[in-house]
Short mmCIF file of C-alpha atoms and ligand atoms in Angstrom, two decimals:
data_model
loop_
_atom_site.label_atom_id
_atom_site.label_comp_id
_atom_site.label_asym_id
_atom_site.label_seq_id
_atom_site.Cartn_x
_atom_site.Cartn_y
_atom_site.Cartn_z
CA MET A 1 40.15 -184.18 -35.96
CA LYS A 2 38.11 -184.96 -39.07
CA PRO A 3 40.09 -186.70 -41.86
CA MET A 4 39.50 -183.83 -44.31
CA LYS A 5 40.71 -181.32 -41.78
CA LEU A 6 43.75 -183.45 -41.00
CA MET A 7 44.58 -183.73 -44.70
CA LYS A 8 44.29 -179.97 -45.02
CA GLU A 9 46.59 -179.42 -42.05
CA ILE A 10 49.16 -181.84 -43.41
CA ALA A 11 48.95 -180.27 -46.86
CA SER A 12 49.40 -176.82 -45.33
CA ASP A 13 52.43 -178.04 -43.34
CA ILE A 14 53.98 -179.44 -46.48
CA VAL A 15 53.27 -176.20 -48.32
CA SER A 16 54.88 -174.17 -45.56
CA LEU A 17 57.95 -176.42 -45.70
CA VAL A 18 58.28 -176.00 -49.43
CA TYR A 19 57.22 -172.42 -49.97
CA PRO A 20 59.66 -170.55 -47.76
CA HIS A 21 62.17 -171.15 -50.53
CA ILE A 22 60.03 -169.51 -53.16
CA CYS A 23 59.77 -165.73 -53.04
CA VAL A 24 56.21 -164.82 -52.04
CA GLY A 25 56.53 -161.56 -53.98
CA CYS A 26 57.64 -162.73 -57.42
CA GLY A 27 57.72 -166.53 -57.21
CA SER A 28 61.43 -166.92 -57.97
CA VAL A 29 63.32 -169.77 -56.29
CA MET A 30 65.63 -168.71 -53.47
CA PRO A 31 68.48 -170.35 -51.54
CA PHE A 32 67.54 -172.13 -48.30
CA GLY A 33 67.17 -169.97 -45.25
CA GLY A 34 66.78 -166.80 -47.25
CA GLY A 35 63.51 -165.65 -45.69
CA ILE A 36 60.38 -165.38 -47.80
CA LEU A 37 61.34 -162.56 -50.17
CA CYS A 38 64.14 -162.40 -52.72
CA ALA A 39 66.58 -159.47 -52.55
CA GLU A 40 64.78 -157.59 -55.31
CA CYS A 41 61.35 -157.83 -53.67
CA ARG A 42 62.86 -157.03 -50.30
CA ALA A 43 64.14 -153.77 -51.82
CA ASP A 44 60.61 -152.99 -53.05
CA PHE A 45 59.27 -153.57 -49.57
CA ASP A 46 61.84 -151.16 -48.17
CA GLU A 47 60.92 -148.38 -50.58
CA PRO A 48 60.45 -145.13 -48.67
CA VAL A 49 56.87 -144.11 -48.30
CA LEU A 50 55.42 -140.94 -49.82
CA ASP A 51 53.01 -138.53 -48.18
CA ARG A 52 50.32 -139.96 -45.97
CA CYS A 53 46.80 -138.88 -45.12
CA PRO A 54 47.10 -137.63 -41.52
CA VAL A 55 43.90 -139.48 -40.58
CA CYS A 56 43.87 -142.91 -42.21
CA GLY A 57 47.52 -143.15 -43.26
CA ARG A 58 46.69 -143.69 -46.93
CA ILE A 59 49.43 -142.76 -49.42
CA ILE A 60 48.45 -139.51 -51.12
CA TYR A 61 49.94 -137.07 -53.59
CA HIS A 62 48.76 -133.79 -52.12
CA ARG A 63 48.61 -132.02 -48.77
CA GLY A 64 45.82 -132.54 -46.26
CA LYS A 65 43.39 -135.40 -45.84
CA CYS A 66 42.72 -138.03 -48.50
CA ARG A 67 39.45 -137.78 -50.41
CA SER A 68 37.81 -140.76 -48.71
CA CYS A 69 38.50 -139.30 -45.24
CA ASN A 70 37.08 -135.99 -46.36
CA GLY A 71 33.85 -137.41 -47.65
CA THR A 72 32.99 -140.13 -45.12
CA ARG A 73 31.83 -140.28 -41.55
CA LEU A 74 34.77 -141.91 -39.81
CA TYR A 75 34.51 -143.99 -36.68
CA PHE A 76 38.20 -144.77 -36.26
CA ASP A 77 40.48 -142.17 -34.74
CA ARG A 78 43.61 -142.85 -36.72
CA GLY A 79 44.96 -145.35 -39.25
CA HIS A 80 48.38 -146.66 -40.17
CA SER A 81 49.57 -148.90 -43.02
CA VAL A 82 53.08 -150.14 -43.59
CA PHE A 83 53.28 -150.56 -47.38
CA GLU A 84 51.58 -149.46 -50.53
CA TYR A 85 49.43 -152.26 -51.96
CA LYS A 86 51.11 -152.82 -55.32
CA ASP A 87 53.45 -155.17 -57.19
CA ASN A 88 55.19 -157.58 -54.85
CA VAL A 89 53.40 -156.38 -51.73
CA ARG A 90 50.13 -157.12 -53.49
CA ASN A 91 51.33 -160.59 -54.52
CA ALA A 92 52.37 -161.41 -50.98
CA VAL A 93 48.99 -160.28 -49.58
CA LEU A 94 47.10 -162.34 -52.16
CA ASN A 95 49.31 -165.37 -51.58
CA CYS A 96 48.71 -165.15 -47.85
CA LYS A 97 44.97 -164.93 -48.38
CA TYR A 98 44.17 -167.24 -51.23
CA ARG A 99 47.08 -169.58 -51.83
CA ASN A 100 47.17 -171.24 -48.44
CA MET A 101 50.50 -169.65 -47.58
CA LYS A 102 49.85 -169.14 -43.91
CA HIS A 103 53.55 -168.71 -43.08
CA ILE A 104 53.52 -165.30 -44.81
CA GLY A 105 51.39 -164.10 -41.89
CA ARG A 106 54.34 -164.51 -39.56
CA TYR A 107 56.44 -162.34 -41.82
CA PHE A 108 53.70 -159.70 -41.99
CA GLY A 109 53.40 -159.89 -38.21
CA GLU A 110 57.11 -159.25 -37.73
CA ILE A 111 57.05 -156.23 -40.05
CA MET A 112 53.88 -154.83 -38.51
CA ALA A 113 55.22 -155.28 -34.99
CA ASP A 114 58.42 -153.44 -35.98
CA TYR A 115 56.31 -150.68 -37.51
CA ALA A 116 54.13 -150.39 -34.41
CA GLU A 117 57.20 -150.14 -32.22
CA LYS A 118 59.06 -147.69 -34.46
CA ASN A 119 56.03 -145.42 -34.77
CA ALA A 120 55.21 -145.60 -31.09
CA LEU A 121 51.73 -147.05 -31.53
CA CYS A 122 51.13 -147.59 -27.87
CA GLY A 123 48.67 -147.05 -25.05
CA PHE A 124 46.14 -149.56 -26.36
CA ASP A 125 44.17 -151.77 -24.01
CA MET A 126 43.88 -154.50 -26.60
CA VAL A 127 44.75 -155.56 -30.13
CA THR A 128 42.17 -157.32 -32.26
CA ALA A 129 42.07 -158.75 -35.80
CA VAL A 130 39.33 -158.05 -38.32
CA PRO A 131 37.51 -161.40 -38.18
CA LEU A 132 36.45 -163.74 -40.97
CA HIS A 133 33.01 -165.29 -41.14
CA LYS A 134 32.98 -168.89 -39.94
CA ASN A 135 32.21 -170.15 -43.47
CA ARG A 136 35.26 -168.40 -44.87
CA MET A 137 37.33 -169.56 -41.90
CA ARG A 138 36.30 -173.15 -42.62
CA GLN A 139 37.28 -172.78 -46.28
CA ARG A 140 40.62 -171.10 -45.69
CA GLY A 141 41.49 -172.80 -42.43
CA TYR A 142 42.92 -169.62 -40.91
CA ASN A 143 42.40 -165.90 -40.67
CA GLN A 144 45.38 -164.21 -42.32
CA SER A 145 45.21 -161.35 -39.78
CA ASP A 146 45.26 -163.50 -36.62
CA ILE A 147 48.99 -164.14 -36.57
CA PRO A 148 49.96 -160.50 -37.23
CA ALA A 149 47.50 -159.37 -34.53
CA ALA A 150 49.02 -161.75 -31.98
CA MET A 151 52.55 -160.67 -32.91
CA VAL A 152 51.79 -156.94 -32.73
CA ALA A 153 50.00 -157.45 -29.41
CA SER A 154 52.90 -159.33 -27.93
CA ARG A 155 55.39 -156.68 -29.07
CA LEU A 156 53.23 -153.91 -27.56
CA ASN A 157 52.78 -155.95 -24.41
CA THR A 158 49.02 -155.74 -24.83
CA PRO A 159 46.43 -158.53 -24.79
CA CYS A 160 45.21 -159.85 -28.14
CA VAL A 161 41.44 -160.28 -27.89
CA SER A 162 38.89 -161.52 -30.42
CA ALA A 163 36.59 -158.61 -29.78
CA LEU A 164 34.59 -158.85 -33.00
CA GLU A 165 32.67 -161.48 -34.83
CA ARG A 166 31.68 -161.48 -38.50
CA VAL A 167 27.98 -162.27 -38.44
CA VAL A 168 27.24 -161.89 -42.15
CA ASP A 169 29.03 -163.93 -44.78
CA THR A 170 29.71 -160.99 -47.07
CA LYS A 171 30.80 -161.22 -50.70
CA PRO A 172 34.54 -160.66 -51.22
CA GLN A 173 35.12 -156.91 -51.50
CA ASN A 174 37.73 -157.11 -54.29
CA PHE A 175 35.52 -156.51 -57.29
CA LEU A 176 32.98 -154.17 -55.76
CA SER A 177 32.74 -150.42 -56.23
CA ARG A 178 33.05 -148.11 -53.25
CA GLU A 179 29.26 -147.84 -52.82
CA GLU A 180 28.79 -151.59 -53.16
CA ARG A 181 31.51 -152.19 -50.60
CA LEU A 182 29.85 -149.92 -48.09
CA LYS A 183 26.52 -151.66 -48.57
CA ASN A 184 28.06 -155.13 -48.56
CA ILE A 185 29.92 -154.64 -45.27
CA LYS A 186 27.12 -152.88 -43.38
CA ARG A 187 26.09 -154.76 -40.23
CA ALA A 188 28.57 -157.53 -41.05
CA PHE A 189 30.24 -157.31 -37.62
CA ALA A 190 29.12 -157.68 -34.02
CA VAL A 191 30.90 -157.28 -30.70
CA ARG A 192 31.47 -160.55 -28.82
CA ASP A 193 31.47 -159.14 -25.31
CA LYS A 194 30.30 -155.60 -24.78
CA GLU A 195 31.67 -155.39 -21.23
CA ALA A 196 35.15 -156.37 -22.42
CA ILE A 197 35.49 -153.35 -24.72
CA LYS A 198 33.74 -150.68 -22.68
CA GLY A 199 35.95 -147.61 -22.36
CA LYS A 200 38.80 -149.45 -24.06
CA SER A 201 41.32 -148.21 -26.56
CA ILE A 202 41.63 -150.73 -29.38
CA LEU A 203 44.10 -151.37 -32.18
CA LEU A 204 42.50 -153.19 -35.13
CA ILE A 205 44.64 -155.31 -37.44
CA ASP A 206 43.96 -156.15 -41.07
CA ASP A 207 45.99 -157.05 -44.14
CA ILE A 208 44.81 -154.32 -46.48
CA TYR A 209 43.16 -150.92 -46.41
CA THR A 210 41.43 -150.07 -49.69
CA THR A 211 38.27 -147.97 -49.49
CA GLY A 212 38.31 -148.20 -45.70
CA ALA A 213 34.80 -149.65 -45.61
CA THR A 214 35.80 -152.71 -43.57
CA VAL A 215 37.86 -151.05 -40.84
CA ASN A 216 35.40 -148.18 -40.59
CA GLU A 217 32.53 -150.62 -40.09
CA CYS A 218 34.51 -152.50 -37.42
CA ALA A 219 35.35 -149.21 -35.72
CA LYS A 220 31.70 -148.18 -35.85
CA VAL A 221 30.56 -151.35 -34.08
CA LEU A 222 33.31 -151.04 -31.49
CA LYS A 223 32.56 -147.36 -30.79
CA LYS A 224 28.79 -147.89 -30.65
CA ASN A 225 29.39 -150.58 -28.07
CA GLY A 226 31.48 -148.36 -25.85
CA ALA A 227 35.08 -148.49 -27.08
CA SER A 228 36.74 -145.16 -26.33
CA ARG A 229 39.32 -145.12 -29.11
CA VAL A 230 39.92 -147.19 -32.23
CA GLU A 231 43.00 -147.08 -34.42
CA PHE A 232 43.98 -149.54 -37.11
CA LEU A 233 47.18 -150.93 -38.51
CA THR A 234 47.15 -152.71 -41.86
CA PHE A 235 50.03 -154.36 -43.69
CA SER A 236 49.25 -152.48 -46.88
CA CYS A 237 47.05 -149.75 -48.24
CA ARG A 238 45.93 -148.70 -51.68
CA ALA A 239 47.26 -145.27 -52.65
CA GLU A 240 44.78 -142.59 -53.53
CA ASP A 241 44.14 -142.50 -57.26
ZN1 LIG B 1 60.91 -161.83 -55.35
ZN1 LIG B 2 42.54 -140.65 -45.24
#
């Protein structure tokens, strides 16, 4: 192992020893062994969910499909998200992604696996995570969706496969408009092994569903290469505005 990499690993181990006692939602200090969320944030996470788009699972405030499902060619068959991306959920997602708090992934994985079980998401041939580009992977040291994907797969008794590869190092989607996101993500993914996904039903895992550009692009590549069905499960989703 290269010294830099070793230092990073050690630093990340130390962080994961220290951080479990700080709430990943609001940053308050918690007693030892109290999980990763304080009682208040936990309550936020348990908030009952409002109406959902019957296609992508986005939180909506009207009947029928959400606007983005109505206006876009969709390649996935169905989507599911556990939480609304706001407040403490948002903090936890950002901490997991950008603050080197890898251990949050295990917590997300547990919640997503419970959700998958409770909502009978089954009958998949494989579970796969939305991949990071190797440059981003090198920077961050981990893909925040890998652990949840492995945990959901194991709960569903399904293999976890790295079916996709990110071939273009795209700009982060956060600050882009819907049109820019679509353009940015186009042709960013490729299938690793076409034979492995042929005729297969696949559950895609990601941390957040915003405009849907990323999962739809992944689903497109999977379908064009022979996958028979693609659904996704994300930890959080942005509500329709
Ligand atoms: Zn908190
Ligand atoms: Zn929708």
